[in-house]
Amino acid sequence: MQLQAAIDRLSLDDAAALAKQLDGVVDIVEMGTSLVKDYGYHGMITMRAAVQRSRLLVDLKTIDEGAYEFTQGFQAGADILTVMGASSHATIAAVAAVTQAAQRTMMIDLMETTADKQAAISDFPEAIYCLHHSTDRQDKMAPTATVAAFHQQFPSLKHLAIAGGVDQAGAAALATQGLTDIVIVGSAITKANDPAAAAHDLMEVVHK
Amino acid sequence: MQLQAAIDRLSLDDAAALAKQLDGVVDIVEMGTSLVKDYGYHGMITMRAAVQRSRLLVDLKTIDEGAYEFTQGFQAGADILTVMGASSHATIAAVAAVTQAAQRTMMIDLMETTADKQAAISDFPEAIYCLHHSTDRQDKMAPTATVAAFHQQFPSLKHLAIAGGVDQAGAAALATQGLTDIVIVGSAITKANDPAAAAHDLMEVVHK
């Protein structure tokens, strides 16, 4: 399993400084959607410059105009880009084509998708499917149960990620379960007193 | 009915120049999602400076972290912001609260939402509900039939908009039908040889 650290809602200077602290410590550094919408393409370039050893995911949350957004995101240097599962199938197919041509990676964010919608977009076996619990929701997700249910429904999808309120205990349970490629952690790292130390601790749990 | 002109996929200089040409000609100038993700908050400020007489809609396409994104968008000066209907109800409720506090306007983008999802988020009577056909889809939407079907399903929702491949004939039919508040037009204006003239012509159709 790999650890992705999501950076959000900071000034670009602070986000880049935090990214440098986490670079080479975590497997994947995420430039969160808030940073994309606040700082745009220039922000992506800045974050790419800060992240040299880890992979960089830019959380574009594309939901339309797939080819344009993914072309921009990969041109800015992202290794992984996100598309919403709630998009039309045509949008997901468009970003899949751009991703394949760029020889990089796409993540399909399943936030708020129904089982029917998930089935309708389950034909991208190279993609990472991300089980994602909206941060605006007050309820909580049970990580291992969520992953197990999705795996049972879609056994042919081999690349799974999970995001949304996963803490150290949740990450440990996911590592033991062995079905998840990437666990995405935000504030448990970025709001820690020592983010690099928190990331180190989580890396031990994730890679044990 | 009002006319909204969507500006997308240009350099910020060109987008601002086009916005100035359309300012005061159309009812609403839209800063499209491509410009948000390319130019961020700085781009919003630039577009706000360019649009002084028309209203400015920033097509944020918020799908999570609703309060943060809407607070940023209104702070940048937008009159209207968009949230995806595919969001969690909690996200839409969060942006509704920010919108009410700012005394501005929100638009719920219904792209790719099912009838069940539309019913689940039909409790925001002050919002503009936008029937939106993904630009990545190859099929076409019949504007008046789409509006009529939605109106029949949700008669209590009084503010409707429509986007996605609407041309002059479609706009004329919508104006005659009389159920739509806002018709959103992109390339039929922005890719015209003379965008201001194309906008003038469409304004006559929309406001006849």
Coordinates of C-alpha atoms in Angstrom, one line a residue:
Chain A
M1 CA 0.0 0.0 0.0
Q2 CA 1.1 3.6 -0.7
L3 CA 0.6 6.7 1.3
Q4 CA -0.7 9.9 -0.4
A5 CA -0.6 13.1 1.6
A6 CA -3.2 15.7 0.6
I7 CA -2.3 19.4 0.9
D8 CA -5.2 21.9 0.9
R9 CA -6.3 25.4 1.9
L10 CA -2.8 27.0 2.4
S11 CA -1.1 29.9 0.7
L12 CA 1.0 28.6 -2.3
D13 CA 4.2 29.4 -0.4
D14 CA 3.1 27.4 2.6
A15 CA 1.8 24.6 0.4
A16 CA 5.1 24.3 -1.5
A17 CA 7.1 24.4 1.7
L18 CA 5.0 21.6 3.2
A19 CA 5.3 19.6 -0.1
K20 CA 9.1 19.9 0.2
Q21 CA 8.9 18.6 3.8
L22 CA 6.9 15.6 2.6
D23 CA 8.8 15.0 -0.7
G24 CA 10.5 11.6 -0.6
V25 CA 8.8 10.9 2.7
V26 CA 5.4 9.9 1.4
D27 CA 4.8 8.0 -1.8
I28 CA 2.5 10.6 -3.4
V29 CA 2.0 14.3 -2.6
E30 CA -1.4 15.6 -3.5
M31 CA -2.0 19.2 -4.6
G32 CA -5.6 19.4 -3.4
T33 CA -8.5 20.9 -5.3
S34 CA -8.5 24.1 -3.2
L35 CA -5.0 24.8 -4.3
V36 CA -5.9 24.2 -8.0
K37 CA -8.8 26.6 -7.8
D38 CA -6.8 29.2 -5.9
Y39 CA -3.6 29.0 -7.8
G40 CA -4.3 27.4 -11.2
Y41 CA -1.7 26.2 -13.6
H42 CA 1.0 28.4 -12.0
G43 CA 0.3 26.6 -8.7
M44 CA 0.7 23.2 -10.4
I45 CA 4.1 24.3 -11.7
T46 CA 5.1 25.5 -8.3
M47 CA 4.0 22.2 -6.6
R48 CA 5.8 20.1 -9.3
A49 CA 9.0 22.0 -8.6
A50 CA 8.6 21.3 -4.9
V51 CA 8.0 17.5 -5.4
Q52 CA 11.0 15.8 -6.9
R53 CA 11.2 12.4 -5.3
S54 CA 7.6 11.5 -4.6
R55 CA 4.9 11.3 -7.2
L56 CA 2.6 14.3 -7.6
L57 CA -1.1 13.9 -7.8
V58 CA -3.1 17.0 -8.8
D59 CA -6.7 16.7 -7.6
L60 CA -8.3 18.3 -10.7
K61 CA -11.7 16.7 -10.0
T62 CA -12.4 17.0 -13.7
I63 CA -16.1 16.5 -14.5
D64 CA -16.3 17.9 -18.1
E65 CA -13.9 19.0 -20.8
G66 CA -11.8 16.0 -19.9
A67 CA -9.2 16.1 -22.7
Y68 CA -8.5 19.8 -22.1
E69 CA -8.1 19.6 -18.3
F70 CA -6.0 16.4 -18.4
T71 CA -3.7 17.8 -21.1
Q72 CA -3.1 20.9 -19.0
G73 CA -2.5 18.9 -15.8
F74 CA 0.0 16.5 -17.4
Q75 CA 1.7 19.4 -19.2
A76 CA 2.2 21.0 -15.8
G77 CA 4.0 17.9 -14.7
A78 CA 1.4 15.9 -12.7
D79 CA 2.0 12.1 -12.5
I80 CA -1.6 11.4 -11.5
L81 CA -4.8 13.4 -12.2
T82 CA -8.3 12.9 -10.9
V83 CA -11.6 12.7 -12.8
M84 CA -15.0 12.4 -11.0
G85 CA -16.9 9.2 -11.4
A86 CA -20.0 11.3 -11.6
S87 CA -18.8 12.6 -15.0
S88 CA -20.3 11.3 -18.2
H89 CA -18.7 8.1 -19.5
A90 CA -17.5 10.1 -22.4
T91 CA -15.5 12.4 -20.1
I92 CA -13.8 9.5 -18.4
A93 CA -13.0 7.9 -21.8
A94 CA -11.6 11.2 -22.9
V95 CA -9.2 11.5 -19.9
A96 CA -8.3 7.8 -20.2
A97 CA -7.1 8.5 -23.8
V98 CA -5.0 11.5 -22.7
T99 CA -3.6 9.5 -19.8
Q100 CA -2.6 6.6 -22.0
A101 CA -1.0 8.9 -24.5
A102 CA 1.0 10.6 -21.7
Q103 CA 1.9 7.3 -20.1
R104 CA 0.7 8.5 -16.8
T105 CA -2.0 7.6 -14.3
M106 CA -5.6 8.6 -13.7
M107 CA -7.7 8.2 -10.6
I108 CA -11.5 8.0 -10.7
D109 CA -13.0 9.7 -7.7
L110 CA -16.2 7.7 -6.8
M111 CA -17.5 10.3 -4.3
E112 CA -21.3 10.3 -4.2
T113 CA -21.6 7.8 -7.0
T114 CA -24.4 5.1 -6.9
A115 CA -23.7 1.4 -7.5
D116 CA -25.4 1.8 -10.9
K117 CA -23.0 4.6 -11.8
Q118 CA -20.0 2.7 -10.5
A119 CA -21.0 -0.3 -12.7
A120 CA -21.4 2.0 -15.7
I121 CA -17.8 3.4 -15.4
S122 CA -16.1 0.1 -14.3
D123 CA -14.4 -0.4 -17.7
F124 CA -11.1 1.3 -17.1
P125 CA -9.0 -1.4 -15.5
E126 CA -5.8 0.7 -15.7
A127 CA -7.3 3.5 -13.6
I128 CA -7.2 3.8 -9.8
Y129 CA -10.7 3.8 -8.4
C130 CA -10.9 6.0 -5.3
L131 CA -13.5 5.4 -2.6
H132 CA -14.0 8.9 -1.3
H133 CA -16.2 10.2 1.5
S134 CA -17.1 13.9 1.1
T135 CA -15.5 16.1 3.7
D136 CA -18.7 18.1 3.9
R137 CA -20.7 15.0 5.2
Q138 CA -21.1 14.6 8.9
D139 CA -21.3 10.9 8.8
K140 CA -18.2 8.6 8.8
M141 CA -17.1 5.9 6.5
A142 CA -15.8 2.5 7.7
P143 CA -12.7 2.2 5.5
T144 CA -12.1 -1.6 5.4
A145 CA -15.8 -2.4 5.1
T146 CA -16.1 0.1 2.2
V147 CA -13.2 -1.4 0.4
A148 CA -14.4 -4.9 0.9
A149 CA -17.8 -4.1 -0.5
F150 CA -16.4 -2.5 -3.6
H151 CA -13.9 -5.3 -4.1
Q152 CA -16.7 -7.8 -4.0
Q153 CA -18.8 -5.9 -6.5
F154 CA -15.9 -5.2 -8.9
P155 CA -13.3 -7.9 -8.5
S156 CA -11.7 -7.0 -11.8
L157 CA -10.7 -3.5 -10.7
K158 CA -7.2 -4.0 -9.2
H159 CA -6.2 -0.5 -8.3
L160 CA -8.2 0.9 -5.3
A161 CA -7.6 4.0 -3.2
I162 CA -9.5 5.4 -0.3
A163 CA -9.9 9.0 1.0
G164 CA -12.0 10.8 3.6
G165 CA -11.2 10.7 7.3
V166 CA -8.8 7.8 7.4
D167 CA -6.6 7.9 10.5
Q168 CA -3.7 5.8 11.7
A169 CA -5.9 3.0 13.0
G170 CA -7.8 3.0 9.7
A171 CA -4.6 2.9 7.7
A172 CA -3.3 0.0 9.7
A173 CA -6.5 -1.9 9.2
L174 CA -6.4 -1.2 5.4
A175 CA -2.8 -2.4 5.2
T176 CA -3.7 -5.7 7.0
Q177 CA -6.7 -6.1 4.7
G178 CA -4.4 -5.9 1.6
L179 CA -7.0 -4.8 -1.0
T180 CA -6.0 -1.1 -1.2
D181 CA -3.2 0.4 -3.3
I182 CA -3.3 3.9 -2.0
V183 CA -4.6 5.5 1.3
I184 CA -5.1 9.2 1.2
V185 CA -4.6 11.2 4.3
G186 CA -5.0 14.9 4.7
S187 CA -5.2 16.8 8.0
A188 CA -3.8 13.8 10.1
I189 CA -0.5 14.7 8.4
T190 CA -0.8 18.4 7.3
K191 CA -2.3 19.6 10.6
A192 CA 0.1 17.7 12.8
N193 CA 2.6 19.7 14.8
D194 CA 5.3 17.9 12.8
P195 CA 3.9 16.9 9.5
A196 CA 7.0 15.1 8.3
A197 CA 7.1 13.0 11.6
A198 CA 3.4 12.2 11.2
A199 CA 4.0 11.2 7.7
H200 CA 6.9 9.0 8.8
D201 CA 4.8 7.3 11.4
L202 CA 2.0 6.7 8.8
M203 CA 4.5 5.3 6.3
E204 CA 5.5 2.7 8.8
V205 CA 1.9 1.6 9.3
V206 CA 1.2 1.7 5.5
H207 CA 4.3 -0.2 4.4
K208 CA 4.5 -2.7 7.3
Chain B
M1 CA -35.0 35.1 -20.1
Q2 CA -31.4 36.2 -19.6
L3 CA -28.3 35.4 -21.7
Q4 CA -25.1 34.1 -20.2
A5 CA -22.0 34.0 -22.3
A6 CA -19.4 31.4 -21.2
I7 CA -15.7 32.2 -21.8
D8 CA -13.3 29.2 -21.8
R9 CA -9.9 27.9 -22.9
L10 CA -8.3 31.3 -23.6
S11 CA -5.3 33.0 -22.2
L12 CA -6.3 35.2 -19.3
D13 CA -5.5 38.3 -21.3
D14 CA -7.7 37.2 -24.2
A15 CA -10.5 36.1 -21.8
A16 CA -10.5 39.5 -20.0
A17 CA -10.5 41.3 -23.4
L18 CA -13.4 39.2 -24.6
A19 CA -15.2 39.8 -21.2
K20 CA -14.8 43.5 -21.7
Q21 CA -16.4 43.2 -25.2
L22 CA -19.3 41.4 -23.7
D23 CA -19.7 43.5 -20.6
G24 CA -23.0 45.3 -20.6
V25 CA -24.0 43.4 -23.8
V26 CA -25.0 40.1 -22.2
D27 CA -26.8 39.7 -18.9
I28 CA -24.2 37.4 -17.4
V29 CA -20.5 36.8 -18.3
E30 CA -19.3 33.4 -17.3
M31 CA -15.7 32.7 -16.3
G32 CA -15.6 29.0 -17.4
T33 CA -14.1 26.2 -15.3
S34 CA -11.1 26.0 -17.7
L35 CA -10.2 29.5 -16.7
V36 CA -10.7 28.8 -13.0
K37 CA -8.3 25.8 -13.1
D38 CA -5.8 27.6 -15.3
Y39 CA -5.7 31.0 -13.5
G40 CA -7.2 30.4 -10.1
Y41 CA -8.2 33.2 -7.7
H42 CA -6.0 35.8 -9.5
G43 CA -8.0 35.0 -12.7
M44 CA -11.2 35.6 -10.9
I45 CA -10.0 39.0 -9.8
T46 CA -9.0 39.8 -13.3
M47 CA -12.3 38.7 -14.8
R48 CA -14.2 40.7 -12.1
A49 CA -12.3 43.8 -13.1
A50 CA -13.2 43.2 -16.7
V51 CA -16.9 42.8 -16.0
Q52 CA -18.5 45.9 -14.5
R53 CA -22.0 46.1 -16.0
S54 CA -23.0 42.5 -16.5
R55 CA -23.2 40.0 -13.7
L56 CA -20.2 37.7 -13.3
L57 CA -20.7 33.9 -12.9
V58 CA -17.7 31.9 -11.9
D59 CA -18.1 28.3 -12.9
L60 CA -16.4 26.8 -9.9
K61 CA -18.2 23.4 -10.3
T62 CA -17.8 22.8 -6.6
I63 CA -18.3 19.2 -5.6
D64 CA -16.8 19.2 -2.1
E65 CA -15.4 21.6 0.5
G66 CA -18.4 23.8 -0.4
A67 CA -18.0 26.5 2.2
Y68 CA -14.3 27.1 1.4
E69 CA -14.8 27.3 -2.3
F70 CA -17.8 29.5 -2.2
T71 CA -16.3 31.9 0.3
Q72 CA -13.3 32.3 -2.0
G73 CA -15.4 32.8 -5.1
F74 CA -17.6 35.5 -3.5
Q75 CA -14.6 37.2 -2.0
A76 CA -13.1 37.4 -5.5
G77 CA -16.3 39.2 -6.5
A78 CA -18.5 36.7 -8.3
D79 CA -22.2 37.4 -8.3
I80 CA -23.1 33.8 -9.1
L81 CA -21.2 30.5 -8.3
T82 CA -21.9 27.0 -9.4
V83 CA -22.0 23.7 -7.4
M84 CA -22.5 20.3 -8.9
G85 CA -25.8 18.6 -8.3
A86 CA -23.7 15.4 -8.1
S87 CA -22.3 16.7 -4.8
S88 CA -23.5 15.4 -1.4
H89 CA -26.5 17.2 -0.1
A90 CA -24.3 18.4 2.7
T91 CA -22.0 20.2 0.2
I92 CA -25.0 21.9 -1.5
A93 CA -26.4 22.9 1.9
A94 CA -23.0 24.4 2.8
V95 CA -22.8 26.5 -0.3
A96 CA -26.4 27.6 0.2
A97 CA -25.6 29.0 3.6
V98 CA -22.5 30.9 2.3
T99 CA -24.6 32.2 -0.6
Q100 CA -27.4 33.4 1.7
A101 CA -24.9 35.1 4.0
A102 CA -23.2 36.8 1.0
Q103 CA -26.6 37.8 -0.4
R104 CA -25.6 36.4 -3.8
T105 CA -26.7 33.6 -6.0
M106 CA -25.9 29.9 -6.5
M107 CA -26.5 27.7 -9.5
I108 CA -26.8 23.9 -9.2
D109 CA -25.3 22.2 -12.2
L110 CA -27.4 19.1 -12.9
M111 CA -25.0 17.6 -15.4
E112 CA -25.2 13.7 -15.3
T113 CA -27.6 13.7 -12.3
T114 CA -30.3 11.0 -12.2
A115 CA -33.9 11.8 -11.5
D116 CA -33.5 10.3 -8.0
K117 CA -30.5 12.6 -7.3
Q118 CA -32.4 15.6 -8.6
A119 CA -35.3 14.8 -6.3
A120 CA -32.9 14.5 -3.4
I121 CA -31.4 18.0 -3.9
S122 CA -34.6 19.8 -5.0
D123 CA -35.0 21.6 -1.7
F124 CA -33.1 24.8 -2.5
P125 CA -35.9 27.0 -4.1
E126 CA -33.7 30.1 -4.2
A127 CA -31.1 28.4 -6.3
I128 CA -30.9 28.4 -10.1
Y129 CA -31.1 24.7 -11.4
C130 CA -29.0 24.3 -14.5
L131 CA -29.9 21.6 -17.0
H132 CA -26.5 20.9 -18.5
H133 CA -25.4 18.6 -21.2
S134 CA -21.7 17.6 -20.9
T135 CA -19.6 19.0 -23.8
D136 CA -17.8 15.7 -23.9
R137 CA -20.9 13.7 -24.9
Q138 CA -21.5 13.2 -28.6
D139 CA -25.3 13.1 -28.4
K140 CA -27.4 16.2 -28.3
M141 CA -30.0 17.6 -25.9
A142 CA -33.4 18.9 -27.1
P143 CA -33.5 22.2 -25.0
T144 CA -37.3 22.8 -24.8
A145 CA -38.2 19.2 -24.2
T146 CA -35.5 19.0 -21.5
V147 CA -36.8 22.1 -19.7
A148 CA -40.4 20.9 -20.0
A149 CA -39.7 17.5 -18.5
F150 CA -37.8 19.0 -15.6
H151 CA -40.5 21.6 -15.0
Q152 CA -43.2 18.9 -14.9
Q153 CA -41.1 16.9 -12.4
F154 CA -40.2 19.8 -10.1
P155 CA -42.8 22.6 -10.6
S156 CA -41.8 24.3 -7.3
L157 CA -38.3 25.1 -8.7
K158 CA -38.8 28.5 -10.3
H159 CA -35.2 29.4 -11.5
L160 CA -34.0 27.2 -14.4
A161 CA -31.0 27.6 -16.7
I162 CA -29.9 25.5 -19.6
A163 CA -26.4 24.9 -21.0
G164 CA -24.8 22.7 -23.6
G165 CA -25.0 23.2 -27.4
V166 CA -27.8 25.8 -27.4
D167 CA -27.8 27.7 -30.6
Q168 CA -29.9 30.7 -31.8
A169 CA -32.8 28.5 -32.9
G170 CA -32.8 26.7 -29.5
A171 CA -32.6 30.0 -27.6
A172 CA -35.6 31.3 -29.6
A173 CA -37.6 28.2 -28.8
L174 CA -36.7 28.5 -25.1
A175 CA -37.8 32.2 -25.0
T176 CA -41.1 31.3 -26.6
Q177 CA -41.6 28.4 -24.1
G178 CA -41.1 30.8 -21.2
L179 CA -39.9 28.4 -18.5
T180 CA -36.2 29.2 -18.5
D181 CA -34.5 32.1 -16.6
I182 CA -31.1 31.8 -18.1
V183 CA -29.8 30.4 -21.4
I184 CA -26.0 29.7 -21.4
V185 CA -24.2 30.0 -24.7
G186 CA -20.5 29.4 -25.3
S187 CA -18.9 28.9 -28.6
A188 CA -21.8 30.4 -30.6
I189 CA -20.7 33.7 -29.1
T190 CA -17.1 33.3 -28.2
K191 CA -16.0 31.6 -31.5
A192 CA -18.0 34.0 -33.7
N193 CA -16.0 36.3 -36.0
D194 CA -17.6 39.2 -34.0
P195 CA -18.5 38.0 -30.6
A196 CA -20.2 41.2 -29.5
A197 CA -22.3 41.2 -32.6
A198 CA -23.2 37.5 -32.1
A199 CA -24.1 38.4 -28.5
H200 CA -26.3 41.3 -29.6
D201 CA -28.2 39.1 -32.0
L202 CA -28.7 36.5 -29.3
M203 CA -29.9 39.1 -26.8
E204 CA -32.6 40.2 -29.3
V205 CA -33.8 36.6 -29.5
V206 CA -33.5 36.0 -25.8
H207 CA -35.3 39.2 -24.7
K208 CA -37.9 39.4 -27.5

